[in-house]
Amino acid sequence: MLHPAHHAKTTPNKIAYVMARSGESITYRELDERSNQAAHFFRSQGLKPGDHIALLMENCIDFMVVCWAAQRSGLYFTAISRYLTADEIAYIVQDCGARLVIGTPKTAEVLGSLAEEANGAPAYYVSGNETIPNFKSWDKAVATQPTAPVSDEIAGYDMLYSSGTTGRPKGIKRQSENKAIDVPNPFLQLLCQKMCGMTNDSIYLSPAPLYHAAPLRFNMMVGVLGGTSVIMESFDAEEFLKLVEKHKATQSQLVPTMFVRMLKLPEDVRRQYNVSTLKGAIHAAAPCPVDVKAKMIEWWGPILIEYYAGSEGNGVTVSTSQQWLDHRGTVGRAVVGSIKILDEEDNELPAGEIGTVYFADAPVFSYHNDPDKTKRAYNSRGWSTLGDVGYLDGEGFLYLTDRKAYMIISGGVNIYPQETEDVLIGHPKVADVAVFGVPNEEMGEEVKAVVQPYDMAEAGKALEAELIAYCRNTLSPIKCPRSIDFAAELPRTPTGKLVKRHLRDRYWAEYKKQQGLPAA
């Protein structure tokens, strides 16, 4: 395992990263020089190993330059979603302790009020040479710095924030280990190199926002291996297929919603693109409906590699396509840590019984500035959980049923919404779906669905009845929605995670209002 600095010497003119739409690119020599200049600039501003920076940038070349500069100067770097509100961004900037924030002309507007109030702490920079009030030019700041490495190179790490699907996002901090900049991440080495076949000849197609953990880390892994990454500015189903054929892409990392959108393209559109160069398609972020994954394997071949892990890094499972075909629905067996399924009293459950998923003998993590949340993630034996629910089969393969926070209890029966969502998403008129519990005076909760139809003109009682009947053909009536509402779009993060609490909280707030109960 190497570092882009090595490839800058051996293959200086090879493209490291190229933007799919604009064609802007950077060679390994340019990446090395520009990241060194940025590292020197960080030092000139008094930033030392262990300090923090933050970046709010769309997918672009500078994004990768900033991250590599922080990585080789021992800094923690926090990439922030540009889809957050100004208040949410301000919270993360303050919480992570960023000494310096880097944006782009496209993100300057949302950062503007923060930059105005900052009074230089933290300092705000914007890429390019544009003059924007309260921002300094990032390009001008780094242009005069040396292109040689800083004298005290040491590995820095990303400190990313949870997507906030069940609450306020929290930073997940890895302890600095004073490692050299070229020490590999063992899990990424296993997943990308050994299981997915990534090498210095790889053409990696990156369709997701770079601020998310997996896209960022896999793109940096491309730089470690000396391959080339084609970065999409944003995901489009047909455009992804075009790019696979155009660049002869060999690997990619996707999320289940991307699979759903590609599968729902017209058959003649899907079949006109040659995707045979793909050797590995890594996917995670959310459970993949069984029918969706089966169709993807039939289409692309047994090249799908699924993993289950959180940004916390406290444990990892991996499943190859063949393992999945033999254990349909699994997210794999543990490759980091060992899995324990526990009941509410912390008792370990046997194979086949559903409980909270814990990892034992796994790396330790902490939530930045939140010792209470960190404590709640661990049990008395030091095992940690991400709050997911599932079970193990007799061979140790893990199956996820849902997030614990979204389990519906109706008449004393536990119902896991993911199962219902997986059925409804298979209906040809459904573009997206969320299932959750809403108040029911007799049963406690009842199953509710909110559906994003492909054609909002079809939304109404007839489609509602059709979808409920469709669900009941597969599932027990207790697992099927009693009612369905329709929405033009569901609240998903750009990485494919459904922010179900935004929907669920709305219904519960209305119920509490009707009952004269306090909102909290």
Coordinates of C-alpha atoms in Angstrom, one line a residue:
M1 CA 0.0 0.0 0.0
L2 CA 1.3 3.4 -1.0
H3 CA 0.3 7.0 -1.1
P4 CA -0.4 9.5 -3.9
A5 CA 3.0 11.0 -3.1
H6 CA 4.6 7.7 -4.4
H7 CA 2.5 7.7 -7.6
A8 CA 3.5 11.3 -8.2
K9 CA 7.0 10.0 -8.7
T10 CA 6.3 6.8 -10.6
T11 CA 3.3 7.9 -12.7
P12 CA 3.3 11.7 -12.5
N13 CA 1.1 12.3 -15.5
K14 CA -1.5 9.7 -14.8
I15 CA -5.0 11.1 -14.0
A16 CA -5.9 10.7 -10.3
Y17 CA -9.3 12.3 -10.4
V18 CA -11.5 13.6 -13.2
M19 CA -15.0 15.1 -13.0
A20 CA -17.5 13.3 -15.1
R21 CA -19.5 16.3 -16.5
S22 CA -16.9 19.1 -16.7
G23 CA -13.9 16.9 -17.6
E24 CA -11.7 18.8 -15.1
S25 CA -8.9 16.6 -13.9
I26 CA -5.8 16.4 -11.8
T27 CA -2.7 14.3 -12.3
Y28 CA -0.9 12.6 -9.4
R29 CA 2.0 15.1 -9.7
E30 CA -0.5 18.0 -9.5
L31 CA -2.3 16.3 -6.6
D32 CA 0.9 15.9 -4.7
E33 CA 2.1 19.5 -5.3
R34 CA -1.3 21.1 -4.6
S35 CA -1.9 19.0 -1.4
N36 CA 1.6 19.9 -0.2
Q37 CA 1.0 23.6 -0.8
A38 CA -2.2 23.3 1.2
A39 CA -0.5 21.4 4.0
H40 CA 2.2 24.2 4.2
F41 CA -0.6 26.7 4.3
F42 CA -2.3 24.9 7.2
R43 CA 1.0 25.0 9.1
S44 CA 1.4 28.7 8.3
Q45 CA -2.0 29.3 10.0
G46 CA -0.8 27.6 13.2
L47 CA -2.6 24.3 12.6
K48 CA -0.8 21.4 14.1
P49 CA -1.5 17.6 14.1
G50 CA -4.8 17.0 15.9
D51 CA -6.4 20.3 14.9
H52 CA -9.6 20.4 12.9
I53 CA -10.7 21.9 9.6
A54 CA -14.1 21.7 7.9
L55 CA -15.1 21.8 4.2
L56 CA -18.5 22.5 2.6
M57 CA -18.0 21.7 -1.1
E58 CA -19.9 20.1 -3.9
N59 CA -18.2 17.2 -5.7
C60 CA -15.1 18.8 -7.2
I61 CA -11.4 18.3 -7.6
D62 CA -10.6 20.8 -4.8
F63 CA -12.5 18.6 -2.4
M64 CA -10.0 15.8 -2.9
V65 CA -7.0 18.2 -2.7
V66 CA -8.2 19.6 0.6
C67 CA -8.7 16.1 2.1
W68 CA -5.3 14.8 1.0
A69 CA -3.7 18.0 2.4
A70 CA -5.3 17.5 5.8
Q71 CA -4.5 13.7 5.7
R72 CA -0.8 14.4 5.2
S73 CA -0.5 17.1 7.8
G74 CA -2.1 15.2 10.7
L75 CA -5.4 17.2 10.8
Y76 CA -9.0 16.0 11.4
F77 CA -11.1 17.0 8.4
T78 CA -14.9 17.2 8.6
A79 CA -16.7 17.2 5.3
I80 CA -20.2 18.7 5.7
S81 CA -23.2 18.0 3.6
R82 CA -24.2 21.1 1.5
Y83 CA -27.8 20.0 1.8
L84 CA -28.0 21.0 5.4
T85 CA -29.4 24.2 6.7
A86 CA -27.3 27.1 7.8
D87 CA -28.1 26.3 11.5
E88 CA -27.1 22.7 11.0
I89 CA -23.9 23.6 9.3
A90 CA -23.1 26.1 12.1
Y91 CA -23.7 23.4 14.7
I92 CA -21.2 21.1 13.0
V93 CA -18.6 23.8 12.5
Q94 CA -18.7 24.7 16.1
D95 CA -19.0 21.2 17.4
C96 CA -16.0 19.8 15.5
G97 CA -13.9 22.8 16.6
A98 CA -12.8 23.8 13.0
R99 CA -10.0 26.3 13.0
L100 CA -10.6 26.9 9.2
V101 CA -13.5 26.3 6.9
I102 CA -13.2 25.9 3.1
G103 CA -16.1 26.4 0.7
T104 CA -16.8 27.1 -2.9
P105 CA -18.6 29.8 -4.8
K106 CA -21.6 27.5 -4.9
T107 CA -21.7 27.1 -1.1
A108 CA -20.6 30.6 -0.2
E109 CA -24.2 31.8 0.1
V110 CA -25.2 29.3 2.8
L111 CA -21.8 29.9 4.6
G112 CA -22.1 33.6 4.2
S113 CA -23.8 34.4 7.5
L114 CA -21.4 32.1 9.4
A115 CA -18.4 33.8 7.8
E116 CA -19.8 37.2 8.6
E117 CA -20.2 36.4 12.3
A118 CA -16.9 34.5 12.7
N119 CA -14.6 37.5 13.0
G120 CA -11.8 35.4 11.8
A121 CA -12.4 32.4 14.2
P122 CA -12.7 30.2 12.4
A123 CA -11.3 31.7 9.2
Y124 CA -13.5 31.1 6.0
Y125 CA -12.0 30.5 2.6
V126 CA -13.6 30.0 -0.8
S127 CA -11.9 28.1 -3.6
G128 CA -11.1 30.1 -6.7
N129 CA -10.1 33.7 -7.0
E130 CA -13.5 35.3 -6.7
T131 CA -13.9 38.2 -4.3
I132 CA -16.7 37.3 -1.9
P133 CA -17.4 39.4 1.2
N134 CA -16.1 37.8 4.5
F135 CA -14.2 35.1 2.6
K136 CA -10.6 34.8 1.7
S137 CA -9.4 33.2 -1.6
W138 CA -8.2 29.7 -1.0
D139 CA -6.4 29.6 -4.3
K140 CA -4.4 32.8 -3.6
A141 CA -3.7 31.6 0.0
V142 CA -2.0 28.3 -1.1
A143 CA -0.5 29.4 -4.4
T144 CA 2.7 30.8 -2.9
Q145 CA 3.4 27.9 -0.6
P146 CA 6.1 25.3 -1.3
T147 CA 5.3 22.2 -3.4
A148 CA 7.6 19.9 -1.3
P149 CA 6.1 18.0 1.7
V150 CA 5.9 19.6 5.2
S151 CA 8.7 18.5 7.4
D152 CA 6.4 16.9 10.0
E153 CA 4.1 14.8 7.9
I154 CA 1.8 12.5 9.9
A155 CA -1.5 10.9 9.1
G156 CA -4.7 12.8 9.7
Y157 CA -8.2 11.4 9.6
D158 CA -11.7 12.3 8.6
M159 CA -14.0 13.1 11.4
L160 CA -17.4 12.8 9.8
Y161 CA -20.9 13.3 11.3
S162 CA -23.7 10.8 11.4
S163 CA -26.5 11.6 8.9
G164 CA -28.9 12.5 11.7
T165 CA -31.6 10.0 10.5
T166 CA -32.7 9.5 14.1
G167 CA -31.5 12.6 15.8
R168 CA -28.9 15.4 15.7
P169 CA -25.8 14.4 13.9
K170 CA -22.7 13.6 16.0
G171 CA -19.1 13.5 15.0
I172 CA -17.3 10.2 15.1
K173 CA -13.8 10.7 16.1
R174 CA -10.9 8.3 15.6
Q175 CA -8.1 8.7 18.0
S176 CA -4.9 10.0 16.4
E177 CA -2.3 7.2 16.3
N178 CA 0.8 9.1 15.1
K179 CA 1.0 6.9 12.1
A180 CA 2.9 7.5 8.8
I181 CA 0.8 8.9 6.0
D182 CA 1.0 5.7 4.0
V183 CA -0.3 3.2 6.6
P184 CA -3.3 1.6 5.1
N185 CA -6.8 1.1 6.5
P186 CA -7.1 -2.7 6.9
F187 CA -10.8 -2.8 6.2
L188 CA -10.6 -0.7 3.1
Q189 CA -7.6 -2.8 1.9
L190 CA -9.7 -6.0 2.4
L191 CA -12.9 -4.6 0.8
C192 CA -11.5 -2.6 -2.1
Q193 CA -8.3 -4.5 -3.0
K194 CA -8.8 -8.1 -2.0
M195 CA -12.6 -8.5 -2.5
C196 CA -13.4 -5.9 -5.2
G197 CA -10.1 -6.3 -7.2
M198 CA -9.1 -2.6 -7.2
T199 CA -5.5 -2.0 -8.4
N200 CA -3.5 0.8 -10.0
D201 CA -5.3 -0.1 -13.3
S202 CA -8.7 0.5 -11.8
I203 CA -11.2 3.0 -13.2
Y204 CA -13.4 3.8 -10.3
L205 CA -16.8 5.5 -11.0
S206 CA -17.9 7.5 -8.0
P207 CA -21.6 8.4 -8.1
A208 CA -22.3 9.7 -4.6
P209 CA -21.6 12.9 -2.7
L210 CA -18.0 13.0 -1.4
Y211 CA -18.9 14.3 2.0
H212 CA -20.3 10.9 3.0
A213 CA -17.9 8.3 4.6
A214 CA -17.9 5.6 2.0
P215 CA -17.5 7.7 -1.2
L216 CA -14.8 9.8 0.4
R217 CA -12.8 6.9 1.8
F218 CA -13.1 4.8 -1.4
N219 CA -12.0 7.8 -3.5
M220 CA -9.0 8.2 -1.2
M221 CA -8.3 4.5 -1.6
V222 CA -8.1 5.0 -5.3
G223 CA -5.4 7.5 -4.7
V224 CA -3.6 5.0 -2.4
L225 CA -3.7 2.3 -5.1
G226 CA -2.7 4.7 -7.9
G227 CA -5.9 4.2 -10.0
T228 CA -8.2 6.8 -11.6
S229 CA -11.5 8.0 -10.2
V230 CA -14.3 9.4 -12.3
I231 CA -16.4 11.5 -10.0
M232 CA -20.0 12.3 -10.9
E233 CA -21.1 15.8 -10.0
S234 CA -24.5 14.2 -9.1
F235 CA -26.2 10.8 -9.7
D236 CA -28.4 10.1 -12.6
A237 CA -29.4 6.5 -13.4
E238 CA -28.9 6.6 -17.2
E239 CA -25.8 8.8 -17.0
F240 CA -24.2 6.3 -14.6
L241 CA -24.6 3.6 -17.2
K242 CA -23.3 5.9 -20.0
L243 CA -20.2 6.6 -17.9
V244 CA -19.5 2.9 -17.2
E245 CA -19.4 2.3 -20.9
K246 CA -17.5 5.6 -21.8
H247 CA -14.7 5.1 -19.2
K248 CA -14.7 1.3 -19.1
A249 CA -15.2 1.6 -15.3
T250 CA -14.0 -1.4 -13.3
Q251 CA -15.4 -0.7 -9.9
S252 CA -18.0 1.5 -8.2
Q253 CA -19.7 2.1 -4.9
L254 CA -23.5 2.6 -4.8
V255 CA -26.5 2.6 -2.5
P256 CA -29.8 0.6 -3.0
T257 CA -31.8 3.6 -4.2
M258 CA -29.4 3.9 -7.1
F259 CA -30.1 0.2 -8.0
V260 CA -33.9 0.9 -7.8
R261 CA -33.6 3.9 -10.1
M262 CA -31.5 2.0 -12.7
L263 CA -33.8 -1.0 -12.6
K264 CA -36.8 1.2 -13.3
L265 CA -35.3 2.6 -16.4
P266 CA -37.0 1.2 -19.6
E267 CA -35.6 -2.1 -20.5
D268 CA -34.3 -0.9 -23.9
V269 CA -32.5 2.0 -22.2
R270 CA -30.8 -0.3 -19.6
R271 CA -29.7 -2.9 -22.2
Q272 CA -28.1 -0.4 -24.6
Y273 CA -25.1 0.3 -22.4
N274 CA -22.2 -2.1 -22.0
V275 CA -21.4 -2.6 -18.3
S276 CA -19.3 -5.7 -18.7
T277 CA -16.1 -3.9 -17.6
L278 CA -17.4 -3.7 -14.1
K279 CA -15.6 -6.2 -11.8
G280 CA -16.9 -5.0 -8.5
A281 CA -19.9 -3.0 -7.3
I282 CA -19.7 -2.3 -3.5
H283 CA -23.0 -1.3 -1.8
A284 CA -24.1 -0.3 1.7
A285 CA -25.8 2.6 3.5
A286 CA -29.2 0.9 3.7
P287 CA -30.6 -2.6 3.5
C288 CA -31.1 -3.6 -0.1
P289 CA -34.5 -5.2 -0.9
V290 CA -34.1 -8.9 -1.8
D291 CA -35.8 -8.6 -5.2
V292 CA -33.8 -5.5 -6.2
K293 CA -30.5 -7.2 -5.4
A294 CA -31.4 -10.4 -7.2
K295 CA -32.3 -8.4 -10.3
M296 CA -29.0 -6.5 -10.1
I297 CA -27.0 -9.7 -9.9
E298 CA -28.9 -11.1 -12.8
W299 CA -28.1 -8.0 -14.8
W300 CA -24.5 -7.3 -13.8
G301 CA -23.4 -10.7 -12.7
P302 CA -22.1 -11.9 -9.3
I303 CA -20.0 -8.7 -8.8
L304 CA -22.0 -7.1 -6.0
I305 CA -20.2 -6.9 -2.7
E306 CA -22.3 -5.7 0.3
Y307 CA -21.0 -4.6 3.6
Y308 CA -22.7 -3.4 6.8
A309 CA -20.8 -0.8 8.9
G310 CA -21.3 2.6 10.3
S311 CA -19.0 5.7 10.2
E312 CA -18.3 4.6 13.8
G313 CA -16.1 1.8 12.5
N314 CA -17.0 -0.5 15.4
G315 CA -17.5 -3.6 13.3
V316 CA -18.0 -4.7 9.7
T317 CA -19.8 -7.5 7.9
V318 CA -19.2 -8.4 4.2
S319 CA -21.1 -10.5 1.8
T320 CA -20.1 -11.6 -1.7
S321 CA -22.7 -12.1 -4.4
Q322 CA -22.4 -15.9 -4.1
Q323 CA -22.7 -15.8 -0.3
W324 CA -25.8 -13.6 -0.7
L325 CA -27.3 -16.0 -3.2
D326 CA -26.8 -18.8 -0.7
H327 CA -28.1 -16.7 2.2
R328 CA -30.6 -14.3 0.4
G329 CA -31.1 -11.1 2.4
T330 CA -27.9 -11.3 4.4
V331 CA -25.5 -8.4 4.9
G332 CA -22.7 -10.8 5.4
R333 CA -20.5 -12.3 8.1
A334 CA -18.2 -10.3 10.4
V335 CA -14.8 -9.4 9.2
V336 CA -14.2 -6.8 11.9
G337 CA -15.4 -7.7 15.4
S338 CA -17.8 -10.4 16.2
I339 CA -21.6 -10.1 16.2
K340 CA -23.8 -10.6 19.2
I341 CA -27.6 -10.4 19.1
L342 CA -29.0 -9.2 22.5
D343 CA -32.5 -8.9 23.9
E344 CA -33.8 -5.9 26.0
E345 CA -32.2 -7.4 29.1
D346 CA -28.8 -7.7 27.4
N347 CA -29.1 -11.5 27.1
E348 CA -27.4 -13.1 24.1
L349 CA -30.0 -14.6 21.7
P350 CA -29.6 -17.8 19.7
A351 CA -29.6 -18.0 15.9
G352 CA -32.8 -17.0 14.3
E353 CA -34.1 -14.7 17.1
I354 CA -34.3 -11.0 16.5
G355 CA -32.6 -8.5 18.8
T356 CA -30.3 -5.5 18.8
V357 CA -27.0 -6.0 16.8
Y358 CA -23.8 -5.5 18.9
F359 CA -20.2 -5.9 17.9
A360 CA -17.8 -7.5 20.4
D361 CA -14.0 -7.5 20.2
A362 CA -14.2 -4.5 17.9
P363 CA -12.5 -1.1 17.6
V364 CA -13.5 1.5 20.1
F365 CA -15.1 4.8 19.0
S366 CA -16.6 7.9 20.6
Y367 CA -19.1 10.5 19.7
H368 CA -17.4 13.9 19.7
N369 CA -18.6 16.1 22.6
D370 CA -21.3 13.6 23.5
P371 CA -20.2 11.2 26.3
D372 CA -23.8 10.3 27.1
K373 CA -24.4 9.1 23.6
T374 CA -21.1 7.3 23.6
K375 CA -22.0 5.5 26.8
R376 CA -25.4 4.5 25.5
A377 CA -23.7 2.8 22.5
Y378 CA -21.9 0.4 24.8
N379 CA -23.2 -2.2 27.2
S380 CA -21.6 -3.4 30.4
R381 CA -19.4 -5.9 28.6
G382 CA -18.0 -3.2 26.3
W383 CA -19.9 -4.3 23.2
S384 CA -21.1 -1.5 21.0
T385 CA -24.2 -1.0 18.8
L386 CA -25.3 1.3 16.0
G387 CA -29.0 0.8 17.1
D388 CA -29.8 -1.7 14.3
V389 CA -32.0 -4.8 14.8
G390 CA -31.5 -8.2 13.2
Y391 CA -30.6 -11.8 13.6
L392 CA -27.9 -14.4 12.8
D393 CA -28.5 -17.6 10.9
G394 CA -26.8 -20.9 11.8
E395 CA -23.7 -20.0 9.8
G396 CA -23.1 -16.6 11.3
F397 CA -24.6 -14.5 8.5
L398 CA -26.3 -11.3 9.7
Y399 CA -29.7 -10.2 8.5
L400 CA -31.0 -6.7 9.4
T401 CA -34.6 -6.0 10.0
D402 CA -34.6 -2.3 10.8
R403 CA -33.5 0.5 13.0
K404 CA -34.5 -0.1 16.6
A405 CA -35.9 3.5 16.7
Y406 CA -38.4 2.7 14.0
M407 CA -39.7 -0.6 15.2
I408 CA -43.6 -0.5 15.4
I409 CA -45.3 -2.1 18.3
S410 CA -49.0 -2.7 17.4
G411 CA -51.1 -4.6 19.9
G412 CA -47.9 -5.9 21.5
V413 CA -46.5 -7.3 18.2
N414 CA -43.2 -6.0 17.0
I415 CA -43.3 -4.9 13.3
Y416 CA -40.2 -4.0 11.3
P417 CA -40.9 -1.4 8.6
Q418 CA -38.1 -2.4 6.3
E419 CA -39.9 -5.6 5.4
T420 CA -43.0 -3.6 4.3
E421 CA -40.9 -1.1 2.5
D422 CA -39.1 -3.8 0.5
V423 CA -42.5 -5.1 -0.7
L424 CA -43.9 -1.8 -1.7
I425 CA -40.8 -0.6 -3.6
G426 CA -41.4 -3.5 -5.9
H427 CA -44.6 -2.0 -7.3
P428 CA -44.1 -0.4 -10.7
K429 CA -45.9 2.8 -9.7
V430 CA -43.7 3.4 -6.6
A431 CA -40.6 5.5 -6.9
D432 CA -39.9 5.6 -3.1
V433 CA -41.6 4.6 0.1
A434 CA -41.3 5.1 3.9
V435 CA -43.1 3.0 6.5
F436 CA -43.4 3.9 10.2
G437 CA -45.8 3.7 13.1
V438 CA -48.5 6.3 13.8
P439 CA -50.7 6.5 16.9
N440 CA -53.7 4.1 17.3
E441 CA -55.7 4.4 20.4
E442 CA -56.6 0.7 20.5
M443 CA -53.4 -0.9 19.3
G444 CA -50.9 1.7 20.4
E445 CA -49.5 2.1 16.9
E446 CA -50.5 1.2 13.4
V447 CA -48.6 0.9 10.2
K448 CA -48.5 4.0 8.0
A449 CA -46.9 4.4 4.6
V450 CA -45.9 7.5 2.7
V451 CA -45.3 6.8 -1.0
Q452 CA -43.6 8.8 -3.7
P453 CA -45.3 7.7 -6.9
Y454 CA -43.7 8.0 -10.3
D455 CA -46.7 10.0 -11.4
M456 CA -48.3 12.3 -8.7
A457 CA -51.4 12.5 -10.9
E458 CA -52.1 8.9 -9.9
A459 CA -52.0 9.6 -6.2
G460 CA -55.3 9.0 -4.6
K461 CA -57.7 6.5 -3.1
A462 CA -57.5 4.1 -6.0
L463 CA -53.7 3.8 -5.9
E464 CA -53.8 3.6 -2.1
A465 CA -56.2 0.6 -2.3
E466 CA -54.0 -1.0 -5.1
L467 CA -50.9 -0.7 -3.0
I468 CA -52.4 -2.1 0.2
A469 CA -53.8 -5.1 -1.7
Y470 CA -50.4 -5.6 -3.4
C471 CA -48.7 -5.6 0.0
R472 CA -51.3 -8.0 1.5
N473 CA -50.5 -10.5 -1.3
T474 CA -47.1 -11.0 0.2
L475 CA -47.3 -10.0 3.9
S476 CA -49.5 -10.6 6.9
P477 CA -52.2 -7.9 7.2
I478 CA -50.7 -6.7 10.5
K479 CA -47.5 -5.7 8.6
C480 CA -49.3 -3.9 5.8
P481 CA -50.2 -0.2 6.0
R482 CA -53.7 0.7 7.1
S483 CA -53.5 3.9 5.1
I484 CA -51.1 5.5 2.6
D485 CA -50.4 9.1 2.0
F486 CA -48.5 10.4 -1.0
A487 CA -45.7 12.9 -1.4
A488 CA -43.8 14.3 -4.4
E489 CA -40.5 13.5 -2.7
L490 CA -39.3 11.7 0.4
P491 CA -36.6 13.1 2.8
R492 CA -33.5 11.1 1.8
T493 CA -30.0 12.2 2.3
P494 CA -28.0 12.3 -1.0
T495 CA -26.3 9.1 0.0
G496 CA -29.6 7.3 0.0
K497 CA -30.5 7.2 3.7
L498 CA -34.2 7.8 4.5
V499 CA -34.6 10.4 7.2
K500 CA -37.8 8.8 8.4
R501 CA -38.0 10.9 11.6
H502 CA -39.0 13.9 9.5
L503 CA -42.1 12.1 8.4
R504 CA -42.8 10.2 11.6
D505 CA -42.4 13.2 13.8
R506 CA -45.0 15.2 11.8
Y507 CA -47.7 12.6 12.4
W508 CA -46.9 12.2 16.1
A509 CA -46.9 16.0 16.5
E510 CA -50.3 16.3 15.0
Y511 CA -51.7 13.5 17.2
K512 CA -50.3 15.2 20.3
K513 CA -51.8 18.5 19.2
Q514 CA -55.2 16.8 18.8
Q515 CA -54.9 15.2 22.2
G516 CA -53.7 18.5 23.9
L517 CA -50.4 16.9 24.8
P518 CA -47.1 18.7 25.0
A519 CA -45.1 18.5 21.7
A520 CA -41.9 17.2 23.3

